[in-house]
Short mmCIF file of C-alpha atoms in Angstrom, two decimals:
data_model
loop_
_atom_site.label_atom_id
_atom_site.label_comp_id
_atom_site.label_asym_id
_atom_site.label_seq_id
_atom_site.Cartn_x
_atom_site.Cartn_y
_atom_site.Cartn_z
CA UNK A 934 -79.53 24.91 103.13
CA UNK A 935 -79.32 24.32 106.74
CA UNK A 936 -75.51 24.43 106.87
CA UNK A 937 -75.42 21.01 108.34
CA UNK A 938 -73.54 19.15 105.71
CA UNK A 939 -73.66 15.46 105.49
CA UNK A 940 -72.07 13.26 102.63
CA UNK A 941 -72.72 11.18 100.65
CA UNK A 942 -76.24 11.43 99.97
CA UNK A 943 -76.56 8.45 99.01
CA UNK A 944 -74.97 4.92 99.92
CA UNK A 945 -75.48 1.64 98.27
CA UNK A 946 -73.30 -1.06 99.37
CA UNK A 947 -73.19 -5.05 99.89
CA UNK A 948 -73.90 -6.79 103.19
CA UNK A 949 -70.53 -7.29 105.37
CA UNK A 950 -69.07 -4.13 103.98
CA UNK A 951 -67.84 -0.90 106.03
CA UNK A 952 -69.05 2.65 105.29
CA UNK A 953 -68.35 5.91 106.91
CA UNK A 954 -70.64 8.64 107.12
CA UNK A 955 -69.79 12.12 106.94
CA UNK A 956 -71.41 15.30 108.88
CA UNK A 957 -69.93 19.12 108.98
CA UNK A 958 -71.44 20.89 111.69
CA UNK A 959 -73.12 24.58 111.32
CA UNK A 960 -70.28 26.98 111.92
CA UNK A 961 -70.08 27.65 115.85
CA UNK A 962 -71.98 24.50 116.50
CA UNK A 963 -70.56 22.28 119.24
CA UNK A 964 -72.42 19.34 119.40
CA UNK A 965 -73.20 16.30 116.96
CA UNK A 966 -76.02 14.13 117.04
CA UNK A 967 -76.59 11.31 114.76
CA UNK A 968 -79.78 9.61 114.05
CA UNK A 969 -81.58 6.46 111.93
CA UNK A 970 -84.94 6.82 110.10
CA UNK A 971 -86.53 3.53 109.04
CA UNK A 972 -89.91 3.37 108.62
CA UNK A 973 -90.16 0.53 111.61
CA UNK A 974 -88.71 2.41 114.01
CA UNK A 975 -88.83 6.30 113.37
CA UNK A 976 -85.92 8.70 114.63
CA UNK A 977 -84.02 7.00 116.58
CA UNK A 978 -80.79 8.65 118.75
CA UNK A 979 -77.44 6.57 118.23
CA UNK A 980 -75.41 8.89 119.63
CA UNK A 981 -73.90 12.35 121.15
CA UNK A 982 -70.65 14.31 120.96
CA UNK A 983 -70.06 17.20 122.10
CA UNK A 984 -67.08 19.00 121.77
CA UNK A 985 -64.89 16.00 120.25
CA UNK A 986 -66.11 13.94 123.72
CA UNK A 987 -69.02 11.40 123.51
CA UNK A 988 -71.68 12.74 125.58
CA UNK A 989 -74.44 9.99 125.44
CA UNK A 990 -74.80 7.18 123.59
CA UNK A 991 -78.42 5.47 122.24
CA UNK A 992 -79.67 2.47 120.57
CA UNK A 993 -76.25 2.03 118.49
CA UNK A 994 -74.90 -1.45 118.07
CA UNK A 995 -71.49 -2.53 118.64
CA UNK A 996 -71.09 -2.63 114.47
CA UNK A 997 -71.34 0.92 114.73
CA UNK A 998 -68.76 3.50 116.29
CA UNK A 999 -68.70 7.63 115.33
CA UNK A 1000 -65.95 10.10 116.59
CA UNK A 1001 -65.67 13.76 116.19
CA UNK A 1002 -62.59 15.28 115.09
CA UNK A 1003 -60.55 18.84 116.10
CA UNK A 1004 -62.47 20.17 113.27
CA UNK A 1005 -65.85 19.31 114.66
CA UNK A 1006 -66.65 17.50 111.94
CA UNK A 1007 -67.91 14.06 113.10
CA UNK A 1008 -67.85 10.42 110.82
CA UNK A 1009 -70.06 7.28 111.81
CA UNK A 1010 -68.72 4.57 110.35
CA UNK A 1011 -71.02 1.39 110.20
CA UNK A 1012 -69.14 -2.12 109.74
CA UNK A 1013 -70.32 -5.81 109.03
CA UNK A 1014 -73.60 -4.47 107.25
CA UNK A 1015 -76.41 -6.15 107.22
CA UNK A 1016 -79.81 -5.48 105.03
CA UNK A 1017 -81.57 -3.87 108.21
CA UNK A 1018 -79.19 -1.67 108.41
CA UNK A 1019 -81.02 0.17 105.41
CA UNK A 1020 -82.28 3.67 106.74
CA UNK A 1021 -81.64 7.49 106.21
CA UNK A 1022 -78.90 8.50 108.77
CA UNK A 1023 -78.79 11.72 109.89
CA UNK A 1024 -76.91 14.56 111.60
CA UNK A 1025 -77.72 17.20 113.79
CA UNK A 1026 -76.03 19.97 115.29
CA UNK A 1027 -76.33 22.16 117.91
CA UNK A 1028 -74.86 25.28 119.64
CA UNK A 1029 -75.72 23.72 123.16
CA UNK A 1030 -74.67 20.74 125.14
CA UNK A 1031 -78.60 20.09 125.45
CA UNK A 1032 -80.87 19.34 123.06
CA UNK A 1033 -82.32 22.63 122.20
CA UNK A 1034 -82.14 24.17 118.31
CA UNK A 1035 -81.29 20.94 116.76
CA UNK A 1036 -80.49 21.99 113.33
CA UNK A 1037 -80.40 18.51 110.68
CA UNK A 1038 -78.65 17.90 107.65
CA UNK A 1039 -80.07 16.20 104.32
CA UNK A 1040 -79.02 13.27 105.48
CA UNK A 1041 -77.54 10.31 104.14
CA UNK A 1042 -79.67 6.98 102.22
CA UNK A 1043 -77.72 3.54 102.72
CA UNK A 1044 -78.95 1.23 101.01
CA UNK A 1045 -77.90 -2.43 102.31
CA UNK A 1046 -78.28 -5.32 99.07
CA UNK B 1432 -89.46 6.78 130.76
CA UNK B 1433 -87.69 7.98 127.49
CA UNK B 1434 -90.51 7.09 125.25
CA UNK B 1435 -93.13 9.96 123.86
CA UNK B 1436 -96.05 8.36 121.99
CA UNK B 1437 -97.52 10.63 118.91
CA UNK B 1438 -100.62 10.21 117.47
CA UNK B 1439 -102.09 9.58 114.94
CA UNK B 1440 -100.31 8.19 112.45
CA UNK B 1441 -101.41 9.92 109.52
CA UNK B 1442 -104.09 12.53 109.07
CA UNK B 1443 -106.12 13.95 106.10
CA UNK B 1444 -107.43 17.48 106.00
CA UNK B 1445 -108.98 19.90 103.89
CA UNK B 1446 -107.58 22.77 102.89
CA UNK B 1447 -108.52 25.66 105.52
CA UNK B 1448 -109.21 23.07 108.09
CA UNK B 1449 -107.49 22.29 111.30
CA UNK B 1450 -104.95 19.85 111.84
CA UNK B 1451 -104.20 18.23 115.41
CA UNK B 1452 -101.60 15.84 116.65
CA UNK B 1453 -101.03 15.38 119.98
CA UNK B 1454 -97.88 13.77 121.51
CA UNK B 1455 -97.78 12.13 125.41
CA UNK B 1456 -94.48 11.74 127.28
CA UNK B 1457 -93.48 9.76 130.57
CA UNK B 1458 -90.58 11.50 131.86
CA UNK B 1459 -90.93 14.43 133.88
CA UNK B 1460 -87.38 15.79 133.70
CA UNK B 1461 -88.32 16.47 130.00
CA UNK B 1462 -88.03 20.49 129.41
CA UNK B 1463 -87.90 21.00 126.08
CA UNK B 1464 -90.86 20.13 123.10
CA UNK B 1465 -90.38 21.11 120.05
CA UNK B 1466 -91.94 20.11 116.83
CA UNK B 1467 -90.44 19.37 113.77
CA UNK B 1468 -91.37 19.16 110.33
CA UNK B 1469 -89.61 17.25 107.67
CA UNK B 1470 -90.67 16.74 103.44
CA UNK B 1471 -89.82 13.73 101.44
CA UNK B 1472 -85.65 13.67 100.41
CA UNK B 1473 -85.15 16.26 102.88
CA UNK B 1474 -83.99 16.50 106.91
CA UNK B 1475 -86.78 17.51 109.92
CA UNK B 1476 -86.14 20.91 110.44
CA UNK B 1477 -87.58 23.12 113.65
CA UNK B 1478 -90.85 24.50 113.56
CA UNK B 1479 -91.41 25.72 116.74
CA UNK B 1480 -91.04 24.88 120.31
CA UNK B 1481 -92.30 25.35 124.08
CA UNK B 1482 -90.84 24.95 127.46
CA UNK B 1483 -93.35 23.94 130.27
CA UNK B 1484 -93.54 27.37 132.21
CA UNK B 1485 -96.19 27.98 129.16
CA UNK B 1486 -99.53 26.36 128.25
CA UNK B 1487 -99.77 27.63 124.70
CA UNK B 1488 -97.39 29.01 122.26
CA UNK B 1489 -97.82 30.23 118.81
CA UNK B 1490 -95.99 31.32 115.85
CA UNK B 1491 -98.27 32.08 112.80
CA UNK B 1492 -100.69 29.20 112.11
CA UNK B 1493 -98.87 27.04 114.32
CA UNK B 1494 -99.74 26.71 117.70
CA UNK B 1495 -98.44 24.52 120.69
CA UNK B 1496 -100.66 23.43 123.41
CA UNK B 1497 -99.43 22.29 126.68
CA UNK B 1498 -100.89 20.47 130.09
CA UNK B 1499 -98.23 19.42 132.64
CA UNK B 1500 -100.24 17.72 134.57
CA UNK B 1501 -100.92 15.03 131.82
CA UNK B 1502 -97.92 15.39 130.37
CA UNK B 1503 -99.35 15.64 127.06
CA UNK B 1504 -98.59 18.55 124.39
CA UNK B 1505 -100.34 18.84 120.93
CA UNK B 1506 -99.72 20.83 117.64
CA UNK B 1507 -102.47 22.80 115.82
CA UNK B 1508 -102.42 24.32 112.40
CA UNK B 1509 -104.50 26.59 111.89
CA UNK B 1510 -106.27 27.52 108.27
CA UNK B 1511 -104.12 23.98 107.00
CA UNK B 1512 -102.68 24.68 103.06
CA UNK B 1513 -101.70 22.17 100.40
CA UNK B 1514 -98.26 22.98 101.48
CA UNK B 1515 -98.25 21.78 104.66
CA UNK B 1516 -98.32 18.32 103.72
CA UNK B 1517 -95.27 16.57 105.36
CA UNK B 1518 -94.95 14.48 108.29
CA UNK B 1519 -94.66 16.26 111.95
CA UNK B 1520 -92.35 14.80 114.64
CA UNK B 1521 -93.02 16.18 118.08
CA UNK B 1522 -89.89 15.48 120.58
CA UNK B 1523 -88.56 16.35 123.76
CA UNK B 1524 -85.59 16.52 125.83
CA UNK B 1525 -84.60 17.73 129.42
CA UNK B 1526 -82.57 16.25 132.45
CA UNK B 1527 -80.57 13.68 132.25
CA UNK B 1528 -81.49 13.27 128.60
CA UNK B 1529 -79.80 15.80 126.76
CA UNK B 1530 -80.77 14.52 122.88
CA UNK B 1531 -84.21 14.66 121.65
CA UNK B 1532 -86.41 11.70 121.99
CA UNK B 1533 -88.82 11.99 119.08
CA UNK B 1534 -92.16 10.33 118.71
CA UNK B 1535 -93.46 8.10 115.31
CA UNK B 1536 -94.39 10.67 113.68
CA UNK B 1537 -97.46 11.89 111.57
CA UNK B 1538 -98.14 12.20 108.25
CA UNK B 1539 -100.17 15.07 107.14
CA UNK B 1540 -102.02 15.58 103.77
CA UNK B 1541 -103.88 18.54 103.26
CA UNK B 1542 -106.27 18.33 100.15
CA UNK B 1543 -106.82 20.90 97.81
#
């Protein structure tokens, strides 16, 4: 168990729904990463918080939006899905602002149909 | 500027052999490359990591090579087991860029 937490495991849902993805960072960690594995395009970086603040943001589209609450848990919530959007989606956290000692959850599988 | 390129793709070794994959980045505010390893169902998870005041770093079988001046850093197990089959992400971060930037990715199989 890393103690990055991320729910559901898995996701299957219809094109043009909405999801939300779940991560609890490790206890003391400050920042939240999220990422999408496909096999097409590898780990990609959709985007940073830090601290309840977005920090950076990557190759997210506009469909997709994340926040991260008092708690420090963070939720990416994906709208107006389409079957591409099929990938593992994960969370990291870390103590830092930078990237150093990523630490990554399980993960979550959404599965598009 | 943000891209690192791994290579190869996937690799096949026997058991007790050496395995090599070598990663190549662009941007030189990068500080940070670590290497991550990650199993089937399961997150990538740290394995270890070098900052560019070093040329080599090692932790047990695992060893991190590093040139500067070609920007290029490569991974090395040593004495490769059955049990390190899994696919190895090297990454790196640093300046501007505070998340990891990860390459493709490898896939490693180690046979018996």
């Amino acid at each position: 168990d890393s103690g990055v937490t991320q729910t559901p495991k898995h996701l299957i849902t219809a094109t043009g729904q909405r999801v939300t993805l779940r991560c609890s960072p490790r206890s003391g960690d400050l920042s939240v990463y999220w990422y999408q594995q496909s096999l097409d395009q590898g780990l990609q970086f959709l985007i940073h918080y830090y601290n309840g603040e977005e920090r950076a943001k990557g190759n997210i589209l506009e469909r997709f939006s994340a926040q991260q609450f008092p708690d420090l848990h963070s939720e990416l919530n994906l709208s107006s899905l389409e079957l591409g959007d099929s990938a593992l989606y994960f969370c990291a956290s870390s103590v830092a602002l930078a990237g150093a000692g990523y630490t990554f959850g399980s993960g979550t599988r959404l599965t598009v149909v | 500027q943000q891209q690192v390129k791994q290579s190869p793709q996937s690799l096949i070794v026997q058991k007790g052999g050496i395995s090599i994959i070598n990663c190549a980045y662009e941007n030189t505010a990068f500080d940070y490359f670590p290497w991550y390893q990650q199993f089937p169902g399961k997150g990538p998870a740290l394995l270890i990591a070098i900052r560019p005041d070093v040329s080599e770093k090692k932790e047990g079988r695992f060893t991190i090579s590093f040139n500067k001046s070609a920007k290029q850093f490569s991974l090395h197990i040593m004495d490769s087991q059955p049990g390190d089959s899994a696919t190895y992400f090297c990454a790196a971060s640093g300046g501007s860029a505070r998340q990891l930037t990860f390459g493709s990715g490898t896939q490693l199989t180690v046979l018996p």
